[in-house]
XYZ file of C-alpha atoms in Angstrom:
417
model
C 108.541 -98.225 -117.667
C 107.231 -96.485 -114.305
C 103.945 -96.724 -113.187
C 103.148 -93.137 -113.986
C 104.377 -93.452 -117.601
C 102.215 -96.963 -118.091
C 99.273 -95.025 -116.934
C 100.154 -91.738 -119.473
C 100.666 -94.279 -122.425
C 97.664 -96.037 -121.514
C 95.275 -92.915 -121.500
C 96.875 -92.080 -124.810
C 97.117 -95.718 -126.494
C 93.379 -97.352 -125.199
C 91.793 -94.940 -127.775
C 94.563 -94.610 -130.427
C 94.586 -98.720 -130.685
C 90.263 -98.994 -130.925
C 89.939 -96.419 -133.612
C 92.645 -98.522 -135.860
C 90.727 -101.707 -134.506
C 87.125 -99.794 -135.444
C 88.577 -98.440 -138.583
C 90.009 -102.036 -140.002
C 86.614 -104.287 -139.153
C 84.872 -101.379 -140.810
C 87.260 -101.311 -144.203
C 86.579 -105.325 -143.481
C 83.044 -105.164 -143.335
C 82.570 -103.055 -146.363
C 84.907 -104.992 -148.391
C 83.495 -108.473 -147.609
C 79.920 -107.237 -147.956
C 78.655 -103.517 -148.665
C 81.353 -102.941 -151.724
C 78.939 -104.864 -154.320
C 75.462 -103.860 -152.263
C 73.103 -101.818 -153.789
C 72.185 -98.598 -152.674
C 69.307 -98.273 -149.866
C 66.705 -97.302 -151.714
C 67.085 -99.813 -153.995
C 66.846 -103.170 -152.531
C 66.566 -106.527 -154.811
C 63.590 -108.959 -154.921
C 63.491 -111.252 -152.191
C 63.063 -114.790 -153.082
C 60.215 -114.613 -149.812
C 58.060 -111.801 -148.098
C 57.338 -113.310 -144.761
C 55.126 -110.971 -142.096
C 56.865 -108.352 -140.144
C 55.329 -106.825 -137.302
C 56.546 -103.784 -136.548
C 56.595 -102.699 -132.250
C 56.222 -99.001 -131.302
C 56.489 -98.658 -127.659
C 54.589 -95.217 -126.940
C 54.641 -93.416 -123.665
C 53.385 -89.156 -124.381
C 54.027 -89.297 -127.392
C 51.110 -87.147 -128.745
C 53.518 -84.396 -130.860
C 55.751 -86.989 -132.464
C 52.690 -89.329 -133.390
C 51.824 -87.920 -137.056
C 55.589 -88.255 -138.136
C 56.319 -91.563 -136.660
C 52.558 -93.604 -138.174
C 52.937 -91.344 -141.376
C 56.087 -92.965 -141.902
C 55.367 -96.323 -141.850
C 52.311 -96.077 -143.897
C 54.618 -95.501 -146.555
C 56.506 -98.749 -145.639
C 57.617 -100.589 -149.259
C 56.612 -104.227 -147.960
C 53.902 -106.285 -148.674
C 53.153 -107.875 -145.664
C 53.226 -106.327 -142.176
C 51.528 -105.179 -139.251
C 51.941 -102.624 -136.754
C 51.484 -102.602 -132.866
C 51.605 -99.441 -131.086
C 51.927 -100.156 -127.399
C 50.630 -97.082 -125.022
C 52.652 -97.443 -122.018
C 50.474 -95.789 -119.377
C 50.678 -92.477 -121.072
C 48.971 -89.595 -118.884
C 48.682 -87.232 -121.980
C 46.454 -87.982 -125.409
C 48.749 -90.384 -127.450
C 46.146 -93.556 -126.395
C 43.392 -91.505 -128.099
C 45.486 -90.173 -131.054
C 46.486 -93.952 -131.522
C 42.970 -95.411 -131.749
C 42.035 -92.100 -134.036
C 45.211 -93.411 -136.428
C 45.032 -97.122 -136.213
C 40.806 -96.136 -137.483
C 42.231 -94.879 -140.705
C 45.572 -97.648 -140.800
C 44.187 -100.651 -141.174
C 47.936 -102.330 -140.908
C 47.900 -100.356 -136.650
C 46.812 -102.179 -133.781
C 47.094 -100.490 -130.369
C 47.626 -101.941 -127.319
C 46.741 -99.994 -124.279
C 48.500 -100.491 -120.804
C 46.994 -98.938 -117.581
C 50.419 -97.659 -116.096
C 53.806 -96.996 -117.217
C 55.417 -100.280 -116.839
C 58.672 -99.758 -118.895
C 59.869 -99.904 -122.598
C 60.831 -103.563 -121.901
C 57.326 -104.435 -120.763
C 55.851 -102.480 -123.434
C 57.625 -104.683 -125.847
C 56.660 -107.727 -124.323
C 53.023 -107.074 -124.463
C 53.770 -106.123 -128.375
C 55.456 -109.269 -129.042
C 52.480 -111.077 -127.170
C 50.236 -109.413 -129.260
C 52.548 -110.042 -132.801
C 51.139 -112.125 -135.383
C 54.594 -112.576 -137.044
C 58.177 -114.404 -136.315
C 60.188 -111.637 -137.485
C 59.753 -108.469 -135.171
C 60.907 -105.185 -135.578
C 61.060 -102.694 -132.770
C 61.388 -98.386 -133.050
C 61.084 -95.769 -130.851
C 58.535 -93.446 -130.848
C 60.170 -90.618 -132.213
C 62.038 -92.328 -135.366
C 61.033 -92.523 -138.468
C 61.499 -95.783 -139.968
C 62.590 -95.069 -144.092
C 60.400 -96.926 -146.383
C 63.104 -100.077 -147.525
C 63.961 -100.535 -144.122
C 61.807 -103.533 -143.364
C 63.047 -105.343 -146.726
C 66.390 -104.706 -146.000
C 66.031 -106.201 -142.286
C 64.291 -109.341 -143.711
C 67.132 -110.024 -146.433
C 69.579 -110.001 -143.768
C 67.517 -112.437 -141.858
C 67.331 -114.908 -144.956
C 71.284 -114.337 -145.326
C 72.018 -116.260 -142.230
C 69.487 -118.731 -139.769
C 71.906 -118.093 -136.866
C 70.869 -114.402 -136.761
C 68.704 -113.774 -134.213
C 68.780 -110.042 -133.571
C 69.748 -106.984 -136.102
C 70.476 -103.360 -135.794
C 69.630 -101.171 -138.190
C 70.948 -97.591 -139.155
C 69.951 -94.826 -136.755
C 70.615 -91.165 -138.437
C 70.552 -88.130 -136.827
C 67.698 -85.741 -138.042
C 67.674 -82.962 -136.003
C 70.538 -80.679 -137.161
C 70.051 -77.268 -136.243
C 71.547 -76.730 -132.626
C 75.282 -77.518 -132.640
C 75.157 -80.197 -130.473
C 72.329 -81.914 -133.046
C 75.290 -81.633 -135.676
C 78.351 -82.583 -133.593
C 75.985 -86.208 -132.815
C 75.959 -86.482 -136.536
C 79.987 -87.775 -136.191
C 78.844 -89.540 -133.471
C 76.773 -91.979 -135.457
C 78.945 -91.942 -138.422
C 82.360 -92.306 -137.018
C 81.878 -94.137 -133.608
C 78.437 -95.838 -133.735
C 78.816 -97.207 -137.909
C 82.311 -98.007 -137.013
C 81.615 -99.921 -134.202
C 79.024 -101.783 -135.210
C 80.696 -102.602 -138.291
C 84.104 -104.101 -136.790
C 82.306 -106.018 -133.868
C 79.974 -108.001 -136.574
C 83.251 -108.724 -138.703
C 84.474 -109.433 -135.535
C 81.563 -112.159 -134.702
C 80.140 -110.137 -131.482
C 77.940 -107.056 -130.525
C 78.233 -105.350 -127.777
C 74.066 -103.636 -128.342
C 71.759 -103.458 -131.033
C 70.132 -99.635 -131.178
C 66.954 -99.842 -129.339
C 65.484 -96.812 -131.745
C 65.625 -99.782 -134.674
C 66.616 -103.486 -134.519
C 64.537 -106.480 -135.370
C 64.617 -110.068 -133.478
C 63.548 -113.712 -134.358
C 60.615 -114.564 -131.812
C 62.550 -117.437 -131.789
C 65.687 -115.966 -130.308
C 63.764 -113.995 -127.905
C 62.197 -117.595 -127.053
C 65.271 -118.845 -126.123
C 66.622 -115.221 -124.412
C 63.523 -115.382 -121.814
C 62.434 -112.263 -123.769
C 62.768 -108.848 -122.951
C 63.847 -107.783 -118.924
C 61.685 -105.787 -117.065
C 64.293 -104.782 -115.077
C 66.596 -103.423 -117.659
C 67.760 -99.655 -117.222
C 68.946 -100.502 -120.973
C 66.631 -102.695 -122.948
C 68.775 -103.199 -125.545
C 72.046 -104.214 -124.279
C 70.474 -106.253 -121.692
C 68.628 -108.002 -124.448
C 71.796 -108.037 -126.686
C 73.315 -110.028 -124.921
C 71.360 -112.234 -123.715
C 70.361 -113.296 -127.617
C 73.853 -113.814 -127.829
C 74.671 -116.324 -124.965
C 71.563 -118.663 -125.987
C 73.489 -118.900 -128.864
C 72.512 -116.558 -131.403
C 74.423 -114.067 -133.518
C 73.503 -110.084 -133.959
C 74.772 -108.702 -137.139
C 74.592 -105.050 -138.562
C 72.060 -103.779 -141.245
C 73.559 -100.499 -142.377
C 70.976 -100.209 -144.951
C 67.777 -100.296 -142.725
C 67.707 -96.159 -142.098
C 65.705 -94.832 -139.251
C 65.512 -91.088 -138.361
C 65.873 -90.131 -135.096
C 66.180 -87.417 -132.837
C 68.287 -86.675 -130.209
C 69.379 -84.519 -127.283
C 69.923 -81.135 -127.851
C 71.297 -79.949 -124.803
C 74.109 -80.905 -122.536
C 71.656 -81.583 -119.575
C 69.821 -83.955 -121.782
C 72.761 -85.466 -123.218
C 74.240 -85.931 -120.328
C 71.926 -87.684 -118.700
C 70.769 -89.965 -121.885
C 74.933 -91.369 -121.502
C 74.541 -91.903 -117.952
C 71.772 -94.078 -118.298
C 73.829 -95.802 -121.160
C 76.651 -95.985 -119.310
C 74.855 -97.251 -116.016
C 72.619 -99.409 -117.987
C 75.836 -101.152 -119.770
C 77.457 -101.643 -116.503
C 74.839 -103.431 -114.954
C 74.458 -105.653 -117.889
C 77.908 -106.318 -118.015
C 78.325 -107.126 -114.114
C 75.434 -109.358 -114.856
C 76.438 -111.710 -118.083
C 80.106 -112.351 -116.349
C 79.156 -115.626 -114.815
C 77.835 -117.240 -118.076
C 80.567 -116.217 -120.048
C 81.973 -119.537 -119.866
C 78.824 -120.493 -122.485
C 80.083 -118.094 -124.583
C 83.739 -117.253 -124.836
C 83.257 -115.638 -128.046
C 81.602 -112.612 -126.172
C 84.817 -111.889 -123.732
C 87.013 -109.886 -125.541
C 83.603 -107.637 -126.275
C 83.017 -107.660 -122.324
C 87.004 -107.221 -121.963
C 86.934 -104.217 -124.139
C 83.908 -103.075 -122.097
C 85.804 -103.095 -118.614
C 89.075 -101.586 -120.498
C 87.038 -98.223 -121.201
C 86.027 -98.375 -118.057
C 89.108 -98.710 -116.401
C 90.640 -96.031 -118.663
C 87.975 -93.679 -117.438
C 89.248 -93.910 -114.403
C 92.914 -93.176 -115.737
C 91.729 -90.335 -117.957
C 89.869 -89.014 -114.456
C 93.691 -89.391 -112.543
C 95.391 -88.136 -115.237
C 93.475 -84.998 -115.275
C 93.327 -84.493 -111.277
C 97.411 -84.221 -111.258
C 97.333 -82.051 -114.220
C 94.847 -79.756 -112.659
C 96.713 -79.925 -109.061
C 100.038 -79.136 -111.263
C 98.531 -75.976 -112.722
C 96.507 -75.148 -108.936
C 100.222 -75.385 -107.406
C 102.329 -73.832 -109.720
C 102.373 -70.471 -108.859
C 103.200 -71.320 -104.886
C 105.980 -73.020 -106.286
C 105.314 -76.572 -105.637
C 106.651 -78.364 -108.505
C 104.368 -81.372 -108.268
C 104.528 -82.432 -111.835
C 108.363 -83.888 -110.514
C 106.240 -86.642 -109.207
C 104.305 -87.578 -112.324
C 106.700 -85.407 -114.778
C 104.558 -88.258 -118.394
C 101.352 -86.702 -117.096
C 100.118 -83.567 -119.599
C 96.421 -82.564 -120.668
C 97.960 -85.389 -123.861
C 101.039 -87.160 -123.534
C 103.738 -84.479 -124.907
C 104.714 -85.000 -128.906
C 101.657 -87.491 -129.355
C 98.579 -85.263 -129.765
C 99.233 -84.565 -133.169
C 98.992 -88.370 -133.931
C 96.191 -88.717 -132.091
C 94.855 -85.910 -134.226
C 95.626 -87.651 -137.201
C 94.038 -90.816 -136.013
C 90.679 -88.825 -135.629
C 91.226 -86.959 -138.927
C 91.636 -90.442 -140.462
C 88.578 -92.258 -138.817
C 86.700 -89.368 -139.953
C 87.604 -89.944 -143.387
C 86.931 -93.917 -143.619
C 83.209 -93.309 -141.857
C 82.164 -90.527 -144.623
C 83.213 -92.589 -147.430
C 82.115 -95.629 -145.938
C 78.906 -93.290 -144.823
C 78.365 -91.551 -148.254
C 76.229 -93.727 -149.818
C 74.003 -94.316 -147.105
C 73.838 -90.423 -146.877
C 74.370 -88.671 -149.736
C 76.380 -85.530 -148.297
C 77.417 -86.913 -145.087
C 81.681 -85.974 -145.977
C 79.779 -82.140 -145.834
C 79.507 -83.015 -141.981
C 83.927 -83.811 -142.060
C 84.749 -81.154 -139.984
C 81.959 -82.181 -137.249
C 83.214 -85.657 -137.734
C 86.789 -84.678 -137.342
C 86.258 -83.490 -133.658
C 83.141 -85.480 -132.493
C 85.643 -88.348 -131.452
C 87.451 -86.205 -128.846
C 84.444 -84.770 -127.239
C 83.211 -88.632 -127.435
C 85.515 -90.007 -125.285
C 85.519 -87.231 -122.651
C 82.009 -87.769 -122.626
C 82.285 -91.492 -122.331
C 84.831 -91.352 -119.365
C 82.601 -89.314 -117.500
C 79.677 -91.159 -117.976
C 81.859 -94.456 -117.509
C 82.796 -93.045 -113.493
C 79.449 -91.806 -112.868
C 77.602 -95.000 -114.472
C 80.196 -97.533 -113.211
C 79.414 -96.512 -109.896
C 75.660 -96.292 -109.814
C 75.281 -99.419 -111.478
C 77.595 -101.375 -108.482
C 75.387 -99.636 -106.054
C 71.730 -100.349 -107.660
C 72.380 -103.212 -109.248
C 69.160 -105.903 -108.464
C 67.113 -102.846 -107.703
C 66.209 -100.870 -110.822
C 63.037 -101.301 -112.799
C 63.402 -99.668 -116.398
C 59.951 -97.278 -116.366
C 60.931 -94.466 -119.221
C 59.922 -91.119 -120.403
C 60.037 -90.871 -124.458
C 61.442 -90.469 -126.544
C 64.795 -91.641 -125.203
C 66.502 -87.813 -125.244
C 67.790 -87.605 -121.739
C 64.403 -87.666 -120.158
C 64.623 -91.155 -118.734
């Protein structure tokens, strides 16, 4: 096999073999443990209620505040708190904070003088937590009332858990780019998350809900203030003291998300430049944990296939440019199309199949969610040209700043950072 034709069959075969790996640790996971579950809003008695306390990092947050607080005061759980931490805001969530936590007796805000970062902000919750268990949301999500139960049984399941994520869902629908992100979560992000805790490692909790042991964060020298992303950084970091992060697909939080490409694009490039850095970071100390390479492995591959994906389509393009001058440059890459020729429709397939195992994997977290098939069905392709492009950008700007960023935020996390 020529260079050229190792590079075509890798562009093709990086993606075809992760959506069968996705797809089996998901069938796995739901086999071994959601098959016999019962249905979110329904969970069983715990043999314990410990405390919770629940972290909302808040920075101008004054339009989402009602939603977000009215949620959780519908929380099913008899024992938890919640800390609302106003990160420096310059509008009038710290007074719409103090207004709500003088009618919830279960809020306590904590105001700091300048915007110091979501990490910081969750430090100073913690700090100010009465609880072991902690459970972190964005400002924006709304946490569903079962969710806290449901992260607490999962706790009890295992003591080497130190870190869960729960269940983001997309709620706003009504742009197409809202419903598109629907597939997202449902047949990438479930998928995912399902396979890699089958598969004993995580690559990132969702910072819009997860939940840690103080304990782990003890051991994890808490959160980074430096961290572009919070929650890989502190993902990982849980993970090489030693702990395990598992998935909680029945904790549901509602969240919003980008709705245009500007925003969206720039949410994924802090992603992708926030995973980077983390990544370039952990690779010394994966010798304490060798379970974690083939996660970080997998991590460079994408990136690395961005960067094919990127080639790929510069000699395609330069084919098409020279054509008409009669230059037949395709002679000297003859494997390279815009898909490797007599393979698309597999790869087609493969998506149409993923599709189908997340919505009936996905259906009884979300009653209608297989309504959403046809967004599902074509979410993965625009996923990965999204994720290469983010990948070359991110890669980049995370070699170049790396040691020098300081994660200060806008919220909610919809592009704005």
């Amino acid at each position: 096999m020529s260079f050229q034709d190792f590079i075509a069959a890798f562009c093709f075969g990086y993606p075809f073999v992760m959506a069968f790996y996705w797809m089996s640790g998901a069938v796995l996971y739901h086999w071994l443990r959601g098959r016999h579950e019962p249905r979110p809003e329904t969970p069983p008695k715990l043999d314990a209620y410990p405390g919770v306390s629940i972290l909302v990092p808040c920075h101008n947050e004054e339009d989402l505040l009602a939603e977000t607080f009215g949620a959780l005061t519908r929380i099913v759980y008899p024992d938890y708190e919640v800390i609302a931490i106003n990160d420096g805001s310059t509008d009038r969530t710290g007074p719409w904070l103090d207004a709500i936590a003088a009618k919830m007796p279960e809020l306590r805000v904590v105001h700091l003088d300048s915007n110091q970062g979501k990490s910081t902000a969750l430090n100073a919750g913690a700090l100010a937590a009465r609880h072991e268990l902690l459970l972190c949301i964005d400002g924006d999500a709304l946490l569903d009332p079962h969710a806290v139960t449901w992260m607490v049984r999962r706790f009890q399941t295992d003591a080497r858990i130190g870190g869960l994520t729960g269940n983001p869902r997309i709620r706003n629908r009504a742009t197409l780019l809202g419903r598109i992100q629907v597939g997202e979560f449902s047949s990438i992000v479930g998928l995912i998350k399902r396979a890699q805790t089958v598969y004993g490692s995580t690559f990132t909790v969702s910072g819009v809900i997860c939940a840690f042991r103080k304990r782990a964060l003890q051991d994890a020298g808490w959160w980074s203030r430096d961290a572009l992303t919070d929650d890989v950084d502190i993902s990982w970091r849980v993970q090489i003291a030693g702990w395990r992060i598992a998935f909680e697909p029945k904790a549901l939080c509602w969240i919003l998300m980008p709705e245009t490409l500007r925003g969206l694009w720039r949410q994924r490039l802090r992603w992708a430049e926030g995973g980077a850095t983390v990544m370039l970071k952990v690779a010394p100390q994966l010798r304490k944990r060798p379970r974690m390479l083939p996660v970080w492995l997998n991590h460079f591959a994408a990136v690395i296939w961005s960067y094919a994906i990127a080639l790929g389509v510069i000699v395609w393009g330069t084919t098409a440019f020279l054509a008409p001058w009669g230059v037949d440059f395709a002679a000297l890459w003859p494997a390279f199309g815009v898909l490797p020729q007599g393979w698309g429709e597999v790869l087609a397939l493969t998506y149409l199949a993923q599709a189908v195992v997340s919505a009936l994997i996905d259906e009884r977290f979300e009653p209608g969610i297989s309504r959403s098939l046809f967004w599902l069905v074509w979410y993965p392709l625009a996923f990965w040209a999204l994720q290469a492009l983010s990948s070359i950008v991110g890669f980049w700007r995370a070699i170049r700043h790396i040691g020098q960023m300081r994660g200060t935020w806008v919220s909610p996390d919809r592009g704005l950072h």
